[in-house]
Short mmCIF file of C-alpha atoms in Angstrom, two decimals:
data_model
loop_
_atom_site.label_atom_id
_atom_site.label_comp_id
_atom_site.label_asym_id
_atom_site.label_seq_id
_atom_site.Cartn_x
_atom_site.Cartn_y
_atom_site.Cartn_z
CA MET B 5 4.67 -24.01 -3.88
CA LYS B 6 4.98 -22.11 -0.60
CA LYS B 7 2.90 -19.00 -0.11
CA ILE B 8 4.45 -15.66 0.83
CA VAL B 9 2.21 -12.84 2.00
CA ALA B 10 3.87 -9.43 2.27
CA LEU B 11 2.38 -6.47 4.11
CA THR B 12 4.02 -3.31 2.79
CA GLY B 13 3.89 0.28 3.94
CA ALA B 14 5.30 3.72 3.23
CA GLY B 15 8.89 2.66 3.86
CA ILE B 16 9.06 0.66 0.66
CA SER B 17 7.81 3.58 -1.45
CA ALA B 18 9.98 6.21 0.24
CA GLU B 19 13.09 4.73 -1.37
CA SER B 20 11.51 5.32 -4.77
CA GLY B 21 11.22 9.03 -4.07
CA PHE B 22 7.49 8.89 -3.40
CA GLN B 23 6.76 11.19 -0.47
CA THR B 24 5.32 9.47 2.59
CA PHE B 25 2.57 10.78 4.84
CA ARG B 26 3.57 10.06 8.43
CA ASP B 27 7.34 10.50 8.73
CA ALA B 28 9.11 13.75 9.59
CA GLY B 29 8.65 16.09 6.67
CA GLY B 30 5.79 13.96 5.40
CA LEU B 31 2.66 15.16 3.72
CA TRP B 32 0.58 15.28 6.89
CA GLU B 33 2.82 18.10 8.16
CA LYS B 34 1.84 20.19 5.12
CA TYR B 35 -1.77 19.10 4.66
CA PRO B 36 -3.96 18.35 7.68
CA VAL B 37 -5.48 14.87 7.45
CA GLU B 38 -8.92 16.31 8.07
CA GLN B 39 -8.68 18.47 4.95
CA VAL B 40 -7.49 15.97 2.36
CA ALA B 41 -8.14 12.46 3.66
CA THR B 42 -11.63 12.41 5.15
CA PRO B 43 -15.13 12.41 3.64
CA GLU B 44 -15.79 15.62 5.58
CA GLY B 45 -12.78 17.31 3.98
CA TRP B 46 -14.02 16.27 0.55
CA ASP B 47 -17.50 17.61 1.21
CA ALA B 48 -16.10 20.91 2.47
CA ALA B 49 -13.54 21.55 -0.28
CA PRO B 50 -13.55 19.07 -3.18
CA ASN B 51 -11.32 21.30 -5.32
CA LEU B 52 -8.62 21.39 -2.62
CA VAL B 53 -8.75 17.60 -2.27
CA THR B 54 -8.67 17.14 -6.05
CA ASP B 55 -5.58 19.38 -6.29
CA PHE B 56 -3.84 17.43 -3.51
CA TYR B 57 -4.26 14.08 -5.27
CA ASN B 58 -3.43 15.59 -8.66
CA GLY B 59 -0.10 16.64 -7.15
CA LEU B 60 0.50 13.16 -5.75
CA ARG B 61 -0.16 11.59 -9.15
CA LYS B 62 2.33 13.92 -10.82
CA GLN B 63 4.90 12.89 -8.21
CA LEU B 64 4.12 9.21 -8.78
CA LEU B 65 4.88 9.52 -12.50
CA THR B 66 8.49 10.38 -11.64
CA ALA B 67 8.92 7.60 -9.06
CA GLN B 68 10.33 4.23 -10.11
CA PRO B 69 10.09 0.80 -8.45
CA ASN B 70 13.16 0.08 -6.34
CA ASP B 71 14.97 -3.18 -5.60
CA ALA B 72 12.57 -4.06 -2.78
CA HIS B 73 9.62 -3.90 -5.18
CA LYS B 74 11.55 -5.81 -7.85
CA ILE B 75 12.78 -8.58 -5.54
CA LEU B 76 9.28 -9.07 -4.19
CA ALA B 77 7.96 -9.40 -7.73
CA ALA B 78 10.76 -11.78 -8.72
CA LEU B 79 9.90 -14.11 -5.84
CA GLU B 80 6.85 -15.15 -7.88
CA LYS B 81 9.17 -17.45 -9.82
CA ASP B 82 9.53 -19.71 -6.79
CA PHE B 83 6.65 -18.79 -4.49
CA ASP B 84 2.96 -17.98 -4.56
CA VAL B 85 3.19 -14.30 -3.58
CA THR B 86 0.43 -11.97 -2.44
CA VAL B 87 1.27 -8.34 -1.67
CA VAL B 88 -1.05 -6.57 0.74
CA THR B 89 -0.13 -2.91 0.64
CA GLN B 90 -1.15 0.12 2.63
CA ASN B 91 0.31 2.27 -0.14
CA VAL B 92 -1.83 3.91 -2.80
CA ASP B 93 0.90 4.01 -5.47
CA ASN B 94 1.25 1.47 -8.29
CA LEU B 95 4.95 0.70 -7.80
CA HIS B 96 4.35 -2.97 -6.94
CA GLU B 97 2.46 -3.50 -10.17
CA ARG B 98 5.06 -1.62 -12.19
CA ALA B 99 7.75 -3.86 -10.68
CA GLY B 100 5.87 -6.92 -11.89
CA SER B 101 3.86 -8.14 -8.89
CA SER B 102 0.74 -9.84 -10.21
CA HIS B 103 -1.37 -10.18 -7.05
CA VAL B 104 -1.61 -6.91 -5.12
CA ILE B 105 -4.33 -6.02 -2.62
CA HIS B 106 -4.56 -2.26 -2.03
CA LEU B 107 -6.10 -1.78 1.39
CA HIS B 108 -6.24 2.01 1.18
CA GLY B 109 -7.21 2.45 -2.45
CA GLU B 110 -5.30 3.33 -5.60
CA LEU B 111 -4.02 6.75 -6.51
CA MET B 112 -4.27 6.20 -10.27
CA LYS B 113 -7.97 5.40 -10.03
CA VAL B 114 -11.01 7.65 -9.68
CA THR B 115 -14.60 6.83 -8.87
CA SER B 116 -18.05 8.19 -8.09
CA SER B 117 -18.33 10.21 -4.88
CA ALA B 118 -21.90 8.95 -4.47
CA ASP B 119 -21.12 5.24 -4.94
CA PRO B 120 -17.33 4.82 -4.65
CA GLU B 121 -17.15 1.02 -4.47
CA ASN B 122 -19.38 0.40 -7.48
CA PRO B 123 -17.13 -1.25 -10.13
CA LYS B 124 -19.10 0.53 -12.85
CA TYR B 125 -17.61 3.85 -11.75
CA ILE B 126 -14.03 2.90 -10.86
CA ARG B 127 -11.67 3.95 -13.63
CA THR B 128 -7.89 3.82 -14.02
CA LEU B 129 -6.37 7.05 -15.26
CA ASP B 130 -3.82 7.09 -18.06
CA ASP B 131 -0.56 8.92 -17.43
CA ASP B 132 -1.81 11.90 -19.42
CA GLU B 133 -4.96 12.12 -17.27
CA VAL B 134 -3.32 12.61 -13.87
CA ILE B 135 -4.68 16.14 -13.53
CA VAL B 136 -8.39 15.70 -12.85
CA PRO B 137 -10.25 18.96 -13.59
CA HIS B 138 -12.29 20.68 -10.90
CA GLY B 139 -15.91 19.65 -11.17
CA ALA B 140 -15.26 16.51 -13.23
CA LYS B 141 -18.20 14.14 -13.01
CA ALA B 142 -18.55 10.38 -12.76
CA PRO B 143 -21.06 8.65 -15.08
CA ASP B 144 -23.71 8.80 -12.33
CA GLY B 145 -23.48 12.61 -12.25
CA SER B 146 -21.68 12.87 -8.92
CA LEU B 147 -18.27 14.48 -8.54
CA LEU B 148 -15.32 12.32 -9.54
CA ARG B 149 -13.31 11.54 -6.41
CA PRO B 150 -10.01 9.76 -5.84
CA TYR B 151 -10.38 6.01 -5.34
CA ILE B 152 -8.82 6.28 -1.88
CA VAL B 153 -10.04 4.84 1.43
CA TRP B 154 -10.16 7.90 3.63
CA PHE B 155 -10.07 8.05 7.42
CA GLY B 156 -13.47 7.13 8.79
CA GLU B 157 -14.34 4.92 5.81
CA ALA B 158 -14.54 1.13 5.81
CA VAL B 159 -11.62 -0.85 4.38
CA PRO B 160 -13.47 -3.02 1.83
CA LEU B 161 -10.57 -5.38 1.00
CA MET B 162 -9.67 -6.19 4.59
CA SER B 163 -11.48 -9.54 4.51
CA SER B 164 -9.61 -10.57 1.35
CA ALA B 165 -6.32 -9.58 2.95
CA SER B 166 -7.14 -11.53 6.12
CA SER B 167 -7.94 -14.63 4.07
CA GLU B 168 -4.56 -14.38 2.34
CA ALA B 169 -2.72 -13.94 5.65
CA GLU B 170 -4.37 -17.10 6.99
CA LYS B 171 -2.80 -19.09 4.14
CA ALA B 172 0.74 -17.73 4.53
CA ASP B 173 3.70 -20.08 4.86
CA ILE B 174 5.95 -17.03 5.21
CA PHE B 175 4.77 -13.54 6.21
CA LEU B 176 6.72 -10.37 5.49
CA VAL B 177 6.29 -6.93 7.04
CA ILE B 178 8.13 -4.35 4.93
CA GLY B 179 8.38 -0.64 5.66
CA THR B 180 5.47 -0.31 8.04
CA SER B 181 5.37 0.47 11.75
CA LEU B 182 2.29 -1.73 12.36
CA ASN B 183 0.59 1.27 13.93
CA VAL B 184 -2.21 1.69 11.39
CA TYR B 185 -5.29 -0.42 11.88
CA PRO B 186 -6.97 -2.52 10.64
CA ALA B 187 -3.93 -3.37 8.46
CA ALA B 188 -1.66 -3.93 11.47
CA GLY B 189 -4.05 -6.61 12.71
CA LEU B 190 -3.24 -8.85 9.74
CA ILE B 191 -0.32 -10.29 11.65
CA ASN B 192 -2.83 -11.94 14.01
CA TYR B 193 -4.18 -14.03 11.13
CA VAL B 194 -0.82 -15.57 10.23
CA PRO B 195 -0.57 -19.30 11.08
CA ARG B 196 1.57 -19.99 14.15
CA THR B 197 3.85 -22.23 12.09
CA ALA B 198 4.76 -19.44 9.65
CA PRO B 199 7.95 -17.41 10.16
CA ILE B 200 7.52 -13.62 10.12
CA TYR B 201 10.20 -11.29 8.77
CA VAL B 202 9.98 -7.63 9.79
CA ILE B 203 12.02 -5.24 7.63
CA ASP B 204 12.23 -1.63 8.82
CA PRO B 205 15.07 0.70 9.85
CA LYS B 206 13.10 1.71 12.93
CA VAL B 207 12.16 -0.51 15.85
CA VAL B 208 8.78 -2.08 15.16
CA LYS B 209 6.88 -2.77 18.35
CA ILE B 210 5.63 -6.32 18.13
CA ALA B 211 5.47 -9.17 20.63
CA ASP B 212 8.78 -11.02 20.67
CA SER B 213 8.70 -14.59 19.42
CA PRO B 214 11.25 -17.10 18.10
CA ARG B 215 9.43 -17.12 14.76
CA ILE B 216 9.74 -13.34 14.29
CA HIS B 217 12.94 -12.22 12.60
CA PHE B 218 13.88 -8.53 12.59
CA LEU B 219 15.93 -7.00 9.80
CA GLN B 220 16.45 -3.46 11.07
CA THR B 221 17.39 -1.85 7.79
CA THR B 222 15.85 -0.27 4.71
CA ALA B 223 13.35 -2.07 2.52
CA THR B 224 15.85 -2.56 -0.30
CA ALA B 225 18.70 -3.81 1.91
CA GLY B 226 16.30 -6.00 3.88
CA MET B 227 14.82 -7.60 0.79
CA ARG B 228 18.30 -8.36 -0.55
CA GLN B 229 19.10 -10.14 2.72
CA LEU B 230 15.78 -11.93 2.73
CA ARG B 231 16.25 -13.13 -0.85
CA GLU B 232 19.42 -14.92 0.27
CA GLU B 233 17.62 -16.42 3.26
CA LEU B 234 14.78 -17.70 1.06
CA GLU B 235 17.29 -19.23 -1.35
CA ARG B 236 18.63 -21.31 1.52
CA MET B 237 15.10 -22.37 2.50
CA LYS B 238 14.18 -23.67 -0.95
#
């Protein structure tokens, strides 16, 4: 069974109505990165940061997986599929993808602010728990923080993602500009024999190569096209 590794970004979630961070009108225009997505911002104003992620979780409850998520999940019938996502939402899982690596953390999880990567303290919130109260504590007594990899923090799952990319027979880039590192560097781990499909309505700056195929369209339209292409390759 051939292995597909898909690197996904904000573009795949935007079509589900989940607000993105970087695009025009995105969240970074309303909330400075330094305030809500850095350890320093958390230390300075944990209640503000808690409110920001509470609002994102409420928004996520109303978002639904789109065709791009669903097609990617359905490919598991014929391929060994690993999704490496820069997104913090759970739309891939809700669409049915069974092997998802979240490079930047998971919005529906919380953890200890003193020891965030300790599995003992990482907890998935139920839908009725999306509003985390101010001052809520983890079992170790520290403040409960979002399980998000903030700017300036290490990306703990990068090595796992790199290992998956090295085994790819087909590599997909869906809805990401390849501007955010270290995630963008995953493309350098892909075997030279593997075709790469880049799906994005904007021009993605990447070295031109006969093995790189550009589908300059939305995530949903691009995945529909790609599904037909993969059918012919089977």
